[in-house]
Each structure stands twice: as structure tokens, then as C-alpha cells.
Short mmCIF file of C-alpha atoms in Angstrom, two decimals:
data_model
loop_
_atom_site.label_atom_id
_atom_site.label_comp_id
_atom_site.label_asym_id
_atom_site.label_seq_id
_atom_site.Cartn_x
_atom_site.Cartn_y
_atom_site.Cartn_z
CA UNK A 19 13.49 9.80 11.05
CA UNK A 20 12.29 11.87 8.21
CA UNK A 21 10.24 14.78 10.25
CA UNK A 22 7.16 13.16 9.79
CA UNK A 23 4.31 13.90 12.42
CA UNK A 24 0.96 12.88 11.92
CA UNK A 25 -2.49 14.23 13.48
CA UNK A 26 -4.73 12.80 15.35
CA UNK A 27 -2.81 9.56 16.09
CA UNK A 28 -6.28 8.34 17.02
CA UNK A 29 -9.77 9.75 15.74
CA UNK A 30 -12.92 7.87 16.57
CA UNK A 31 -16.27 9.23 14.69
CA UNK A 32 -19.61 8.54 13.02
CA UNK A 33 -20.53 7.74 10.06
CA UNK A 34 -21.57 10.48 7.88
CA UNK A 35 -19.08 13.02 9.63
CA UNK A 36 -16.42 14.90 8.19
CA UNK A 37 -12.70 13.70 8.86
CA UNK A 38 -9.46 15.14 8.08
CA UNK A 39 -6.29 13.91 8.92
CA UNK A 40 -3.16 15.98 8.73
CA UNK A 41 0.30 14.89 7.74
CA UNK A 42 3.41 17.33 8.39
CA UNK A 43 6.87 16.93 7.18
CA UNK A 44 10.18 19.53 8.42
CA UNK A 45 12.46 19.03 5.58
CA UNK A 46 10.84 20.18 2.28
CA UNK A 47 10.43 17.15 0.71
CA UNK A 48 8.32 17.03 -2.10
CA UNK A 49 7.15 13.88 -2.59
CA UNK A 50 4.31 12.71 0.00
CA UNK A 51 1.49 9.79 0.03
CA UNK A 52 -1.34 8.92 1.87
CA UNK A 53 -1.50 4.91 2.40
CA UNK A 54 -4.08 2.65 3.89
CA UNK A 55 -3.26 -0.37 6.40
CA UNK A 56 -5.86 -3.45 6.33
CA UNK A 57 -4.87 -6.30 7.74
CA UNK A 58 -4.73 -8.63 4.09
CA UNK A 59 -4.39 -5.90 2.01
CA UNK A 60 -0.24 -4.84 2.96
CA UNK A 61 -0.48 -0.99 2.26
CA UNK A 62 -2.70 0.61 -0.78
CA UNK A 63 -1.90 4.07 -2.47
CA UNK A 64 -4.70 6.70 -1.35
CA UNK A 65 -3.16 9.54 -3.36
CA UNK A 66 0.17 11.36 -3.51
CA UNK A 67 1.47 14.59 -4.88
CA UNK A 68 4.43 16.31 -5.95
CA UNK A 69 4.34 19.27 -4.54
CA UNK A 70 1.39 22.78 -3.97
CA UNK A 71 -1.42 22.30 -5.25
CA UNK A 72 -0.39 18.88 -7.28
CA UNK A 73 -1.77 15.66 -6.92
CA UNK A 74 -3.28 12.70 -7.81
CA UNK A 75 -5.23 9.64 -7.25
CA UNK A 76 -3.90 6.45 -6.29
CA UNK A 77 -5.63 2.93 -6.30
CA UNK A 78 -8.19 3.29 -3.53
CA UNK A 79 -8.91 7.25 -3.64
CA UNK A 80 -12.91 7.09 -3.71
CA UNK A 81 -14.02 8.43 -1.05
CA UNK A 82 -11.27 10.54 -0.50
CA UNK A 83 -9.51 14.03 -1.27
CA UNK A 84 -6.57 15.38 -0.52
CA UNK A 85 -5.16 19.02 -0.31
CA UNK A 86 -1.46 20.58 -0.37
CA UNK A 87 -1.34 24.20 0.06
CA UNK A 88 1.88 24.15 1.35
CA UNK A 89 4.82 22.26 0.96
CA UNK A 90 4.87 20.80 4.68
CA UNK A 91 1.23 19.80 4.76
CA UNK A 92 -0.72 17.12 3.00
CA UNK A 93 -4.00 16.48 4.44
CA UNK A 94 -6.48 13.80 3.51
CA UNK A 95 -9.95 14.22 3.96
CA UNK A 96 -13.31 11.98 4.54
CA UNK A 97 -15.87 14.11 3.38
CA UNK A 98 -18.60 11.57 4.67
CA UNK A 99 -16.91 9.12 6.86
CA UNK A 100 -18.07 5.15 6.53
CA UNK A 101 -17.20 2.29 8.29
CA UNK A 102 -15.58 0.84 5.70
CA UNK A 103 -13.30 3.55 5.62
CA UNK A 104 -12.03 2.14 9.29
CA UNK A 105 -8.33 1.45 9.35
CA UNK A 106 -4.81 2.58 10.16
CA UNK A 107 -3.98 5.70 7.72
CA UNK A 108 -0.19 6.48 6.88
CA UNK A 109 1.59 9.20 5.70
CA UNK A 110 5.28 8.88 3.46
CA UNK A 111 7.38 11.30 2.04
CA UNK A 112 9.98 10.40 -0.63
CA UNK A 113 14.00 11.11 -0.33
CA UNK A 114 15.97 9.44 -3.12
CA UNK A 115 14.27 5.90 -4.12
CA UNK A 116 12.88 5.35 -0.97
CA UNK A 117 9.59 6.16 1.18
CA UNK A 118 9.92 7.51 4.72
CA UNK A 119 6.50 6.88 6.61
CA UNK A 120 4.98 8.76 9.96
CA UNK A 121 3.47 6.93 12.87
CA UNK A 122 0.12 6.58 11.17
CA UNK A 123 -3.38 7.44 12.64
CA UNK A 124 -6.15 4.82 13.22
CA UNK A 125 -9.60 6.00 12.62
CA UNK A 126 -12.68 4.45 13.48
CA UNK A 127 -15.83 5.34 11.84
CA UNK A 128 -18.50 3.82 14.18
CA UNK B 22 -0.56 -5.22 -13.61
CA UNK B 23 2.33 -4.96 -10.78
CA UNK B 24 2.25 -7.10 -7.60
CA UNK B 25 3.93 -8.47 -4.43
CA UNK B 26 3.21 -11.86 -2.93
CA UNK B 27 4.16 -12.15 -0.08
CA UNK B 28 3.64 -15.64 2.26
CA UNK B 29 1.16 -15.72 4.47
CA UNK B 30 1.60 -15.42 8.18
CA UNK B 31 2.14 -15.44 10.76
CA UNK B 32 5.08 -17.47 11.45
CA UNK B 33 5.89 -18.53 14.80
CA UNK B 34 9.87 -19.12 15.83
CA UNK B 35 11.48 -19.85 18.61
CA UNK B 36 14.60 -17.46 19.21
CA UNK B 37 17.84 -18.12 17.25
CA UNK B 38 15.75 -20.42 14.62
CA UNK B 39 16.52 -19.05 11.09
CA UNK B 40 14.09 -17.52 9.29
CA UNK B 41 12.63 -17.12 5.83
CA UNK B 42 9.91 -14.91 4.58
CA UNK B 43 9.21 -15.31 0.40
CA UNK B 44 8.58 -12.78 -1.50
CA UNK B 45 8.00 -12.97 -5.59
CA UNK B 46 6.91 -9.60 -7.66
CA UNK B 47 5.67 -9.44 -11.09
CA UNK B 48 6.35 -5.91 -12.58
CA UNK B 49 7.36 -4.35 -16.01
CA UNK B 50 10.73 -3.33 -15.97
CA UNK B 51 13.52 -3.73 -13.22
CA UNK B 52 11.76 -2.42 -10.05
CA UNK B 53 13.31 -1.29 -7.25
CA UNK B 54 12.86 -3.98 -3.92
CA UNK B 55 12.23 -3.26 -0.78
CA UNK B 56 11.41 -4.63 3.00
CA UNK B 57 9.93 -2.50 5.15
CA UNK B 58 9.39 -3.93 8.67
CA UNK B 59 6.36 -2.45 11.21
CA UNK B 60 6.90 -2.97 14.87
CA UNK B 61 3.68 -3.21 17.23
CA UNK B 62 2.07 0.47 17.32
CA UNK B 63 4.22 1.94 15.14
CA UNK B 64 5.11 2.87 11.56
CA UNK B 65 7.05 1.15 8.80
CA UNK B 66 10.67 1.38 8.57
CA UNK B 67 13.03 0.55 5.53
CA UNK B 68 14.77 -2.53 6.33
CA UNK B 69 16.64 -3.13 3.30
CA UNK B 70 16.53 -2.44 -0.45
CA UNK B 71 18.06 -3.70 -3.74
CA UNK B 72 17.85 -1.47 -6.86
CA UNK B 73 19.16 -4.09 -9.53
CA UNK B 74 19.46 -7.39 -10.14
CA UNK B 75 21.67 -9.44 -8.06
CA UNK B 76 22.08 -7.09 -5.81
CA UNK B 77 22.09 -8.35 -1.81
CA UNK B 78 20.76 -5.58 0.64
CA UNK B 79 21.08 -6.20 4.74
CA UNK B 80 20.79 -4.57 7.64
CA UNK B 81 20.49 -5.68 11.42
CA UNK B 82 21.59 -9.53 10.43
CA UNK B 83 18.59 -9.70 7.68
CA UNK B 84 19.58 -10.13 4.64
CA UNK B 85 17.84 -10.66 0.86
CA UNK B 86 19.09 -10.76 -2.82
CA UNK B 87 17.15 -9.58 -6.12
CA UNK B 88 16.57 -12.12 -8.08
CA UNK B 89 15.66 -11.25 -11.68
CA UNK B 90 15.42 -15.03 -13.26
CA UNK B 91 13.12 -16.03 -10.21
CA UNK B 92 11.52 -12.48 -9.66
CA UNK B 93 12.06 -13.07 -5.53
CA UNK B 94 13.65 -11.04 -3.43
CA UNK B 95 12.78 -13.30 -0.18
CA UNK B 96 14.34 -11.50 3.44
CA UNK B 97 16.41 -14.00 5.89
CA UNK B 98 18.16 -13.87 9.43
CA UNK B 99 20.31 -16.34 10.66
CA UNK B 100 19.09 -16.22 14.19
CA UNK B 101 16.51 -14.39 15.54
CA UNK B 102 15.55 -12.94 18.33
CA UNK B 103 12.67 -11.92 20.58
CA UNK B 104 12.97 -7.89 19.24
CA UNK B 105 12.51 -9.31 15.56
CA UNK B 106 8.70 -9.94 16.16
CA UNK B 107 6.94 -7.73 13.69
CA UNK B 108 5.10 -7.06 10.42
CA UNK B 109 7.59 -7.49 7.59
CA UNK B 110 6.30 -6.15 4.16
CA UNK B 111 8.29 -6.67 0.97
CA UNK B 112 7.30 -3.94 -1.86
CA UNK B 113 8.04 -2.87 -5.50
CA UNK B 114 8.58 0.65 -7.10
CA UNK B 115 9.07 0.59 -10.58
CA UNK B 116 11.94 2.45 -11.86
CA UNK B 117 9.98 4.05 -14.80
CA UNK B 118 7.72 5.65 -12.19
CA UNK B 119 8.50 9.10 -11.85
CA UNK B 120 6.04 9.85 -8.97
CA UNK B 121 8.05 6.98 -6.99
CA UNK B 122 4.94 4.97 -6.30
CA UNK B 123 5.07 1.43 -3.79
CA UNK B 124 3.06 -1.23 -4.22
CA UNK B 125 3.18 -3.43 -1.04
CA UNK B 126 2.56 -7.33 -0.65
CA UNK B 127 0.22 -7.88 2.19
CA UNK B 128 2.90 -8.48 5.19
CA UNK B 129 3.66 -11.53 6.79
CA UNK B 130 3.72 -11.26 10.47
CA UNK B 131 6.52 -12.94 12.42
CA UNK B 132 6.36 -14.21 16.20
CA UNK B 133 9.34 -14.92 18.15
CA UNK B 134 9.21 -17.02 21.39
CA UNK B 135 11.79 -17.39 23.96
#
């Protein structure tokens, strides 16, 4: 267990809405990711950063943006939530060569 | 670019059958391997990982070997048992990757009867 929480666990909206999902990690890592789950697709790369303020985009990021103001929280946000954007949303932190992931929240944009 | 393939599920067992999930990767480099495994309703968990070739990682009775000259790194148990139905993904990171990025086959899910 790497101190990973994530909020909501479960978020259902409309499209058009505003999301934003929060991931929070205890142990000052500063590696952290936002992934995807579709069934098909395994896991894809949202973004990540490094650390405040530092990040970038990964292989599905439109649509998205992210925010780190401090080292603890990485939150993802939907500025205009769509249905394709429907799907189980993880967050990882990385300790050594390895990825630690939270519980993940499933959002459903109706 | 870099990929996992992973087979396609799911697989159905009955308990203490053997199983076999293959994985291959194409990647630049030596990557890092991994197998994560996702139990119903919750997150992934590191199973096992291999950092260089020939290499054999295990871990609860699974077990899987980097293969460089084949570019697998498929995950087997000897016996398995109801508790070992889940999602099992097998994933790269590249070693020249400083930002420690995965990239994730698709998951093969595994069923275990009784």
C-alpha cells in the first residue's frame, strides 16, 4: 500500500458538466499518473508529472487537464464531460521502477 | 512504437489446472517487465517484475522469465486456485524513460471454477 486514496470512488454526471477527480498520496512521492481502464484497451497514460506545477501529456490527454499544486495532490479534470469519456480512472505514483496504483474511480458521463 | 500483446481472454480453469497467460512486447531498448494483476472492484497490484534479460520474477506461486531472443515475458502457476480469478495485465517501461512511463497490454481475464 503506497498511501494512495482516490476521490469520488464513484461520480455519475452529464454530459457537458465539469468533473474533477482527486488523487492523494501520504509519502511524498514525486512521480504520479493518471490512467484510463477500457475494457480492450489494458490501461492508457492520461498525463503524469514530476512534481508542483510539472506535467505533461500522455497518449490519450484530449479532453483532459491536470493540476499539481502540491506535492500530495494530482487532480485530473473534465472540463466538459462526454460519454466517451465513461470509464474506470486510476491514479499511480512511482517508488523505484515500479508504479503503485489507488483504488480507481468510475465515472459515468450520462 | 512500444507495445504489449497480451492473449485474449478470458480463460476459464478449473482449480489446480496450470495456467499460462502470453505476453510478447516490442520496445527499443531493454524494458523493464511487469504483471500487474486487478482483482474484482479493485486496483492493480504488482505481481511480479523482471528488469533484465533472463531474469525470472515470482510471487504467490506465479512465476515468468524475460525473454530477450523471444521478447515474452509470459506469467505461469502451477496450480491454481479459486482466489486467482482476476485481470492479469503484463506491461513495459522502458529503461531510457526518465518519467518512468507503463505501457500496458490489454489484460487477459482469468476464471477459476471449483
Amino acid at each position: 500500500d503506497a498511501g494512495i486514496t482516490q476521490s469520488p470512488r464513484h461520480k455519475v454526471t452529464e454530459t457537458g458538466t465539469p468533473v474533477t477527480l482527486r488523487c492523494h498520496q501520504t509519502e511524498n512521492h514525486r512521480y504520479m499518473y493518471w490512467y484510463r481502464q477500457d475494457p480492450g484497451h489494458g490501461l492508457r497514460l492520461i498525463h503524469y508529472s514530476y512534481g508542483v506545477k510539472d506535467t505533461d501529456k500522455g497518449e490519450v490527454s484530449d479532453g483532459y487537464s491536470v493540476s499539481r499544486s502540491k506535492t500530495e495532490d494530482f487532480l485530473l479534470t473534465l472540463e466538459s464531460a462526454t460519454s466517451s469519456q465513461t470509464s474506470v480512472y486510476f491514479c499511480a505514483i512511482s517508488e523505484g521502477d515500479t508504479q503503485y496504483f489507488g483504488p480507481g474511480t468510475r465515472l459515468t458521463v450520462l | 512504437g512500444d507495445s504489449v500483446t497480451q492473449m485474449e481472454g478470458p480463460v476459464t480453469l478449473s482449480e489446480e489446472a496450470f495456467l499460462t497467460i502470453n505476453c510478447t512486447y516490442t520496445a527499443t531498448g531493454y524494458p523493464s517487465l511487469f504483471w500487474y494483476v486487478q482483482y474484482p472492484g479493485e486496483g492493480l497490484q504488482l505481481l511480479l517484475k523482471a528488469t533484465k534479460a533472463d531474469d525470472k520474477g515470482s510471487n504467490k506461486g506465479f512465476e515468468a522469465t524475460y525473454r530477450k531472443e523471444t521478447t515474452s515475458f509470459h506469467l505461469e502457476k502451477g496450480s491454481v486456485q479459486v482466489s486467482d480469478s482476476a485481470v492479469y495485465f503484463c506491461a513495459l517501461r522502458l529503461t531510457t524513460d526518465s518519467w518512468g512511463k507503463l505501457q500496458f497490454g490489454a489484460g487477459t481475464q482469468v476464471v477459476v471454477t471449483p
